[in-house]
Amino acid sequence: MHGEYKVPGGKLVVVDVESEDGVLRRVRVAGDFFLEPDEALDAVNGALEGAPADTDAAGLAARIDAALPPGTVMYGLTSEGVGVAVRRALAHATDWTDYDWQLIHEGPQAPALHMALDEVLTAEVAAGRRPPTLRVWEWGAPAVIIGSFQSLRNEVDAEGAARHGIEVVRRISGGGAMFVEPGNTITYSLSVPEALVQGLSFQDSYAYLDDWVLGALGDMGIRAWYQALNDIATDQGKIAGAAQKRVVGPGGGPGAVLHHVTMSYDIDADKMLEVLRIGREKLSDKGTRSAKKRVDPLRRQTGLAREAVIRRMIESFDGRYGLTAGKVTGEELARAQELARTKFGGPEWTARVP
């Protein structure tokens, strides 16, 4: 069995392993990482040899740490990363390059329709009728998007939203509220087969699915990292938030993962504060007293036009994994429009948690 894992911000770890009688055998770890001294690699392989095959990534990392010779130094590699690669091998996880990726980047859409398209396209990937898809959104109107489990009244100032003509919609994924305006926001979705994240913890899957974005930001001069669970941050502040939803496949079979990210290209912080109810506890948890300091837009950090940032993000993804231009099919659009009308555009769903 063969497993690969790109350590976020680090290097590729490759593991070839067999499972016999419930234990790991013939373990071989490789990759483009740096490891000193040389004998440390033998120690890693030896620590994994004979380990119970059901040991989780943390348990495998503990075995490795206990076996490493004194003074071992890892560059672009972590014991946890090796453990994840082993779990991915045993789970028969797929790799990004195993798929033909499709790009959807169409004209502006209403907020409720964007919510519906995420649900429809991810279900199509789960059913095997659509290839893994990167969808870059264009917003047709300003909006507040609240998480699946958030309280509408606790998160949104209804009077402020109405005063500024801002629509409120609820997405199918968890997480926090996002304030978006068409020219100030960059949003994208990944609809991927569940097999791509096999062997990863829920938390690790976030950074794994956005590693390409960190690379793209780095190419634009921004040193960015994942701040658990679901924020992309720089030393200037938060620039993006991510959320996920797991979708079960037909008949309960292998499904798909919806992973979407909203990035702040620019932001009207005063308007945001009039629309969102941002509590002191949430702000203190992020290490700041001011909501305005929580988000540092990409416009200032890159000096690039929004369209240029999007283009360079797409080019980064294409350079890593390949992309073919596609579109939402007529059938998918019809289903999404119906969902936007009957679910995402109605008060029953939006206020399901009052």
Short mmCIF file of C-alpha atoms in Angstrom, two decimals:
data_model
loop_
_atom_site.label_atom_id
_atom_site.label_comp_id
_atom_site.label_asym_id
_atom_site.label_seq_id
_atom_site.Cartn_x
_atom_site.Cartn_y
_atom_site.Cartn_z
CA MET A 1 0.00 0.00 0.00
CA HIS A 2 1.19 3.47 -0.93
CA GLY A 3 0.39 6.72 0.85
CA GLU A 4 1.46 10.31 0.30
CA TYR A 5 1.03 13.41 2.43
CA LYS A 6 2.25 16.95 1.83
CA VAL A 7 3.06 18.40 5.23
CA PRO A 8 1.41 21.85 5.30
CA GLY A 9 4.15 24.38 4.76
CA GLY A 10 6.63 21.51 4.46
CA LYS A 11 7.61 18.66 2.16
CA LEU A 12 6.12 15.51 0.67
CA VAL A 13 6.17 12.32 2.76
CA VAL A 14 5.75 9.00 0.93
CA VAL A 15 5.11 5.70 2.70
CA ASP A 16 5.03 2.19 1.25
CA VAL A 17 3.76 -0.37 3.73
CA GLU A 18 2.06 -3.75 4.02
CA SER A 19 -0.33 -5.01 6.67
CA GLU A 20 0.00 -8.61 7.79
CA ASP A 21 -1.86 -10.22 10.69
CA GLY A 22 -2.92 -6.81 11.92
CA VAL A 23 0.54 -5.23 12.09
CA LEU A 24 2.65 -3.06 9.78
CA ARG A 25 5.36 -4.80 7.77
CA ARG A 26 8.04 -3.73 5.28
CA VAL A 27 7.61 -0.03 6.03
CA ARG A 28 9.58 2.34 3.84
CA VAL A 29 9.43 6.11 4.33
CA ALA A 30 10.72 8.46 1.63
CA GLY A 31 10.20 12.00 0.38
CA ASP A 32 11.82 15.32 -0.52
CA PHE A 33 12.28 16.32 3.13
CA PHE A 34 15.58 16.83 4.96
CA LEU A 35 16.53 14.66 7.92
CA GLU A 36 19.67 14.55 10.04
CA PRO A 37 21.43 12.30 10.93
CA ASP A 38 21.10 9.71 8.14
CA GLU A 39 20.38 6.88 10.57
CA ALA A 40 17.25 8.71 11.71
CA LEU A 41 15.43 7.36 8.64
CA ASP A 42 16.19 3.78 9.70
CA ALA A 43 14.88 4.66 13.15
CA VAL A 44 11.62 5.94 11.64
CA ASN A 45 11.14 2.77 9.59
CA GLY A 46 12.04 0.61 12.57
CA ALA A 47 9.59 2.41 14.86
CA LEU A 48 6.74 1.70 12.47
CA GLU A 49 7.66 -1.92 11.76
CA GLY A 50 5.40 -4.20 13.75
CA ALA A 51 3.08 -1.43 14.95
CA PRO A 52 -0.60 -2.41 15.19
CA ALA A 53 -2.23 -1.52 11.88
CA ASP A 54 -5.08 0.28 13.65
CA THR A 55 -2.76 2.73 15.44
CA ASP A 56 -3.85 6.29 14.75
CA ALA A 57 -1.52 8.97 13.38
CA ALA A 58 -0.80 10.39 16.84
CA GLY A 59 0.14 6.95 18.15
CA LEU A 60 2.45 6.32 15.20
CA ALA A 61 4.07 9.73 15.74
CA ALA A 62 4.71 8.85 19.40
CA ARG A 63 6.47 5.62 18.37
CA ILE A 64 8.65 7.59 15.95
CA ASP A 65 9.55 10.28 18.49
CA ALA A 66 10.57 7.62 21.02
CA ALA A 67 12.88 5.95 18.50
CA LEU A 68 14.67 8.96 17.00
CA PRO A 69 18.34 9.29 17.91
CA PRO A 70 19.33 12.25 20.10
CA GLY A 71 19.87 15.46 18.15
CA THR A 72 17.61 14.48 15.25
CA VAL A 73 16.59 17.46 13.16
CA MET A 74 13.70 17.38 10.68
CA TYR A 75 13.29 19.92 7.86
CA GLY A 76 9.91 19.95 6.11
CA LEU A 77 8.98 16.78 7.97
CA THR A 78 7.15 15.94 11.19
CA SER A 79 6.52 12.68 12.99
CA GLU A 80 2.81 13.44 12.73
CA GLY A 81 3.18 13.85 8.96
CA VAL A 82 4.70 10.38 8.68
CA GLY A 83 1.84 8.98 10.77
CA VAL A 84 -0.72 10.62 8.49
CA ALA A 85 1.00 9.21 5.39
CA VAL A 86 0.81 5.71 6.90
CA ARG A 87 -2.89 6.13 7.68
CA ARG A 88 -3.52 7.35 4.14
CA ALA A 89 -1.72 4.31 2.73
CA LEU A 90 -3.81 1.93 4.82
CA ALA A 91 -7.00 3.78 3.85
CA HIS A 92 -6.13 3.60 0.13
CA ALA A 93 -6.34 7.37 -0.12
CA THR A 94 -6.07 9.01 -3.52
CA ASP A 95 -3.84 11.91 -4.52
CA TRP A 96 -4.63 15.23 -6.19
CA THR A 97 -2.94 14.08 -9.39
CA ASP A 98 -5.18 11.02 -9.64
CA TYR A 99 -8.02 13.22 -10.89
CA ASP A 100 -8.90 15.42 -13.85
CA TRP A 101 -9.89 18.66 -12.15
CA GLN A 102 -12.53 20.96 -13.56
CA LEU A 103 -12.65 24.72 -13.07
CA ILE A 104 -15.93 26.61 -12.88
CA HIS A 105 -15.63 30.40 -12.91
CA GLU A 106 -18.84 31.94 -14.15
CA GLY A 107 -20.62 35.27 -13.82
CA PRO A 108 -22.13 36.78 -10.68
CA GLN A 109 -24.80 34.74 -8.91
CA ALA A 110 -27.25 35.53 -6.12
CA PRO A 111 -26.10 34.47 -2.61
CA ALA A 112 -28.85 31.84 -2.22
CA LEU A 113 -27.92 30.30 -5.57
CA HIS A 114 -24.27 30.03 -4.50
CA MET A 115 -25.38 28.06 -1.43
CA ALA A 116 -27.45 25.76 -3.63
CA LEU A 117 -24.69 25.26 -6.19
CA ASP A 118 -22.33 24.07 -3.45
CA GLU A 119 -24.85 21.43 -2.39
CA VAL A 120 -25.70 20.28 -5.91
CA LEU A 121 -22.16 20.12 -7.30
CA THR A 122 -20.78 18.27 -4.26
CA ALA A 123 -23.62 15.75 -4.49
CA GLU A 124 -22.76 15.24 -8.16
CA VAL A 125 -19.12 14.54 -7.25
CA ALA A 126 -20.27 12.07 -4.58
CA ALA A 127 -22.41 10.31 -7.18
CA GLY A 128 -19.52 10.11 -9.65
CA ARG A 129 -21.33 12.20 -12.25
CA ARG A 130 -19.00 15.19 -11.94
CA PRO A 131 -15.19 15.32 -11.72
CA PRO A 132 -13.56 16.98 -8.71
CA THR A 133 -14.25 20.67 -9.11
CA LEU A 134 -12.74 24.00 -8.15
CA ARG A 135 -15.44 26.67 -8.33
CA VAL A 136 -14.48 30.33 -8.05
CA TRP A 137 -17.46 32.45 -7.05
CA GLU A 138 -18.55 35.85 -8.30
CA TRP A 139 -21.05 37.54 -6.00
CA GLY A 140 -24.15 39.15 -7.44
CA ALA A 141 -25.00 41.01 -4.22
CA PRO A 142 -23.59 41.69 -0.76
CA ALA A 143 -24.43 39.08 1.84
CA VAL A 144 -23.87 37.63 5.26
CA ILE A 145 -23.41 33.86 5.20
CA ILE A 146 -23.97 32.16 8.53
CA GLY A 147 -22.86 28.66 9.45
CA SER A 148 -25.25 25.73 9.49
CA PHE A 149 -25.54 25.70 13.28
CA GLN A 150 -25.36 29.39 14.14
CA SER A 151 -28.16 31.38 15.73
CA LEU A 152 -29.49 33.92 13.25
CA ARG A 153 -30.38 36.54 15.85
CA ASN A 154 -27.11 36.11 17.74
CA GLU A 155 -24.94 36.55 14.64
CA VAL A 156 -26.74 39.14 12.54
CA ASP A 157 -28.09 42.60 13.33
CA ALA A 158 -31.28 42.44 11.27
CA GLU A 159 -31.74 46.21 11.23
CA GLY A 160 -28.16 46.79 10.11
CA ALA A 161 -28.46 44.19 7.35
CA ALA A 162 -31.71 45.72 6.10
CA ARG A 163 -30.30 49.25 6.22
CA HIS A 164 -27.37 48.27 4.02
CA GLY A 165 -29.40 46.02 1.69
CA ILE A 166 -27.52 42.90 2.70
CA GLU A 167 -29.08 39.47 2.19
CA VAL A 168 -28.61 36.85 4.90
CA VAL A 169 -28.24 33.20 3.86
CA ARG A 170 -27.31 30.01 5.69
CA ARG A 171 -24.83 27.53 4.21
CA ILE A 172 -24.78 23.75 4.70
CA SER A 173 -21.35 23.73 6.39
CA GLY A 174 -20.55 24.71 9.96
CA GLY A 175 -18.30 27.51 11.13
CA GLY A 176 -18.80 31.21 11.61
CA ALA A 177 -20.50 34.08 9.85
CA MET A 178 -18.87 35.75 6.85
CA PHE A 179 -19.51 39.28 5.57
CA VAL A 180 -19.07 39.62 1.80
CA GLU A 181 -19.33 42.35 -0.80
CA PRO A 182 -18.89 41.59 -4.52
CA GLY A 183 -15.73 43.58 -5.18
CA ASN A 184 -14.16 42.99 -1.78
CA THR A 185 -14.34 39.20 -1.48
CA ILE A 186 -12.70 36.16 -3.06
CA THR A 187 -14.58 32.90 -2.50
CA TYR A 188 -13.95 29.43 -3.85
CA SER A 189 -15.26 25.91 -3.30
CA LEU A 190 -13.61 22.53 -3.69
CA SER A 191 -15.94 19.58 -4.25
CA VAL A 192 -13.71 16.53 -3.90
CA PRO A 193 -14.10 12.75 -3.53
CA GLU A 194 -13.92 11.57 0.06
CA ALA A 195 -10.99 9.35 -0.93
CA LEU A 196 -8.78 12.42 -1.32
CA VAL A 197 -8.87 13.07 2.44
CA GLN A 198 -8.89 9.44 3.63
CA GLY A 199 -6.53 8.94 6.55
CA LEU A 200 -6.65 12.61 7.53
CA SER A 201 -8.27 13.89 10.68
CA PHE A 202 -11.04 16.44 10.20
CA GLN A 203 -8.64 19.18 11.33
CA ASP A 204 -5.77 18.04 9.10
CA SER A 205 -8.04 17.95 6.05
CA TYR A 206 -8.52 21.72 6.22
CA ALA A 207 -4.84 22.56 5.85
CA TYR A 208 -4.35 19.74 3.33
CA LEU A 209 -7.07 21.02 0.99
CA ASP A 210 -5.76 24.57 1.16
CA ASP A 211 -2.03 23.90 0.86
CA TRP A 212 -2.16 25.05 -2.78
CA VAL A 213 -3.60 28.39 -1.62
CA LEU A 214 -0.77 28.92 0.85
CA GLY A 215 1.61 28.31 -2.03
CA ALA A 216 -0.20 30.79 -4.26
CA LEU A 217 -0.15 33.42 -1.51
CA GLY A 218 3.56 32.77 -1.02
CA ASP A 219 4.15 33.44 -4.72
CA MET A 220 2.41 36.80 -4.19
CA GLY A 221 4.73 37.67 -1.33
CA ILE A 222 2.45 36.68 1.55
CA ARG A 223 3.66 34.26 4.18
CA ALA A 224 0.45 32.55 5.27
CA TRP A 225 -0.32 29.62 7.52
CA TYR A 226 -3.26 27.68 8.88
CA GLN A 227 -4.51 28.72 12.29
CA ALA A 228 -6.54 25.82 13.64
CA LEU A 229 -9.20 24.98 12.99
CA ASN A 230 -10.20 26.93 9.92
CA ASP A 231 -8.49 30.31 9.57
CA ILE A 232 -5.78 31.32 7.11
CA ALA A 233 -3.60 33.92 8.81
CA THR A 234 -0.54 36.09 8.22
CA ASP A 235 1.53 38.16 10.59
CA GLN A 236 -0.73 41.07 9.59
CA GLY A 237 -3.94 39.30 10.60
CA LYS A 238 -6.56 36.84 9.40
CA ILE A 239 -7.23 36.87 5.66
CA ALA A 240 -9.61 33.93 5.18
CA GLY A 241 -11.91 31.43 6.83
CA ALA A 242 -12.76 27.92 5.66
CA ALA A 243 -15.65 25.53 6.27
CA GLN A 244 -16.49 21.95 5.27
CA LYS A 245 -19.41 19.60 4.80
CA ARG A 246 -19.20 15.83 4.25
CA VAL A 247 -21.76 14.45 1.79
CA VAL A 248 -22.70 10.75 1.79
CA GLY A 249 -22.63 8.94 -1.54
CA PRO A 250 -25.55 7.11 -3.13
CA GLY A 251 -26.70 4.16 -1.03
CA GLY A 252 -24.46 5.24 1.82
CA GLY A 253 -21.32 4.58 -0.22
CA PRO A 254 -18.16 6.72 -0.52
CA GLY A 255 -19.10 10.35 -0.64
CA ALA A 256 -17.57 13.75 -1.20
CA VAL A 257 -16.28 16.71 0.76
CA LEU A 258 -17.31 20.31 0.23
CA HIS A 259 -14.53 22.67 1.29
CA HIS A 260 -15.10 26.37 0.75
CA VAL A 261 -13.09 29.46 1.65
CA THR A 262 -13.94 33.15 1.82
CA MET A 263 -10.98 35.51 1.58
CA SER A 264 -11.06 39.25 2.30
CA TYR A 265 -9.61 41.16 -0.63
CA ASP A 266 -10.83 44.43 0.88
CA ILE A 267 -13.36 45.15 3.60
CA ASP A 268 -15.62 47.89 4.86
CA ALA A 269 -14.99 47.20 8.55
CA ASP A 270 -17.43 49.82 9.79
CA LYS A 271 -20.27 48.32 7.75
CA MET A 272 -19.33 44.82 8.85
CA LEU A 273 -19.60 45.86 12.50
CA GLU A 274 -23.06 47.29 11.86
CA VAL A 275 -24.24 44.00 10.35
CA LEU A 276 -22.47 41.28 12.36
CA ARG A 277 -22.78 40.87 16.10
CA ILE A 278 -19.16 40.14 16.96
CA GLY A 279 -18.92 39.34 20.67
CA ARG A 280 -16.04 40.15 22.97
CA GLU A 281 -15.42 36.46 23.68
CA LYS A 282 -14.90 35.70 19.99
CA LEU A 283 -12.50 38.61 19.61
CA SER A 284 -10.49 37.71 22.70
CA ASP A 285 -10.19 34.15 21.44
CA LYS A 286 -8.41 35.54 18.37
CA GLY A 287 -6.00 37.57 20.49
CA THR A 288 -7.31 41.03 19.59
CA ARG A 289 -9.73 43.58 21.01
CA SER A 290 -10.77 45.11 17.71
CA ALA A 291 -12.79 43.43 14.99
CA LYS A 292 -11.14 45.75 12.48
CA LYS A 293 -7.77 44.23 13.34
CA ARG A 294 -8.96 40.66 12.89
CA VAL A 295 -9.01 40.81 9.11
CA ASP A 296 -6.19 42.23 6.98
CA PRO A 297 -7.28 42.35 3.33
CA LEU A 298 -5.35 40.94 0.41
CA ARG A 299 -5.52 44.21 -1.50
CA ARG A 300 -3.15 45.90 0.92
CA GLN A 301 -0.88 42.89 1.35
CA THR A 302 -0.47 42.10 -2.36
CA GLY A 303 -0.94 45.45 -4.10
CA LEU A 304 -2.69 43.47 -6.86
CA ALA A 305 -6.13 43.90 -8.38
CA ARG A 306 -8.72 41.37 -7.21
CA GLU A 307 -8.86 39.82 -10.69
CA ALA A 308 -5.08 39.39 -10.68
CA VAL A 309 -5.15 37.64 -7.31
CA ILE A 310 -7.82 35.22 -8.57
CA ARG A 311 -5.91 34.58 -11.78
CA ARG A 312 -2.72 33.77 -9.90
CA MET A 313 -4.60 31.45 -7.52
CA ILE A 314 -6.06 29.55 -10.47
CA GLU A 315 -2.66 29.39 -12.16
CA SER A 316 -1.15 27.98 -8.97
CA PHE A 317 -3.76 25.21 -8.78
CA ASP A 318 -3.38 24.45 -12.49
CA GLY A 319 0.40 24.29 -12.19
CA ARG A 320 0.18 21.74 -9.39
CA TYR A 321 -2.69 19.51 -10.41
CA GLY A 322 -4.02 20.60 -13.82
CA LEU A 323 -7.36 22.24 -14.59
CA THR A 324 -9.84 22.01 -17.44
CA ALA A 325 -12.33 24.82 -17.92
CA GLY A 326 -15.91 23.66 -17.36
CA LYS A 327 -19.33 24.98 -16.46
CA VAL A 328 -22.42 24.22 -14.45
CA THR A 329 -24.59 21.97 -16.57
CA GLY A 330 -28.17 22.86 -17.39
CA GLU A 331 -29.48 20.09 -15.16
CA GLU A 332 -27.25 21.15 -12.25
CA LEU A 333 -28.33 24.76 -12.61
CA ALA A 334 -32.02 23.84 -12.69
CA ARG A 335 -31.65 21.80 -9.49
CA ALA A 336 -29.71 24.60 -7.82
CA GLN A 337 -32.30 27.20 -8.80
CA GLU A 338 -35.03 25.03 -7.31
CA LEU A 339 -33.04 24.61 -4.08
CA ALA A 340 -32.39 28.35 -3.94
CA ARG A 341 -36.13 28.94 -4.19
CA THR A 342 -37.38 26.22 -1.84
CA LYS A 343 -34.56 26.07 0.72
CA PHE A 344 -31.76 28.62 0.75
CA GLY A 345 -33.89 31.64 -0.10
CA GLY A 346 -36.58 30.92 2.48
CA PRO A 347 -36.95 31.76 6.17
CA GLU A 348 -37.47 28.14 7.27
CA TRP A 349 -33.87 27.25 6.43
CA THR A 350 -32.26 30.62 7.13
CA ALA A 351 -33.86 30.86 10.58
CA ARG A 352 -33.76 27.16 11.43
CA VAL A 353 -31.65 28.15 14.43
CA PRO A 354 -33.45 31.39 15.41
#
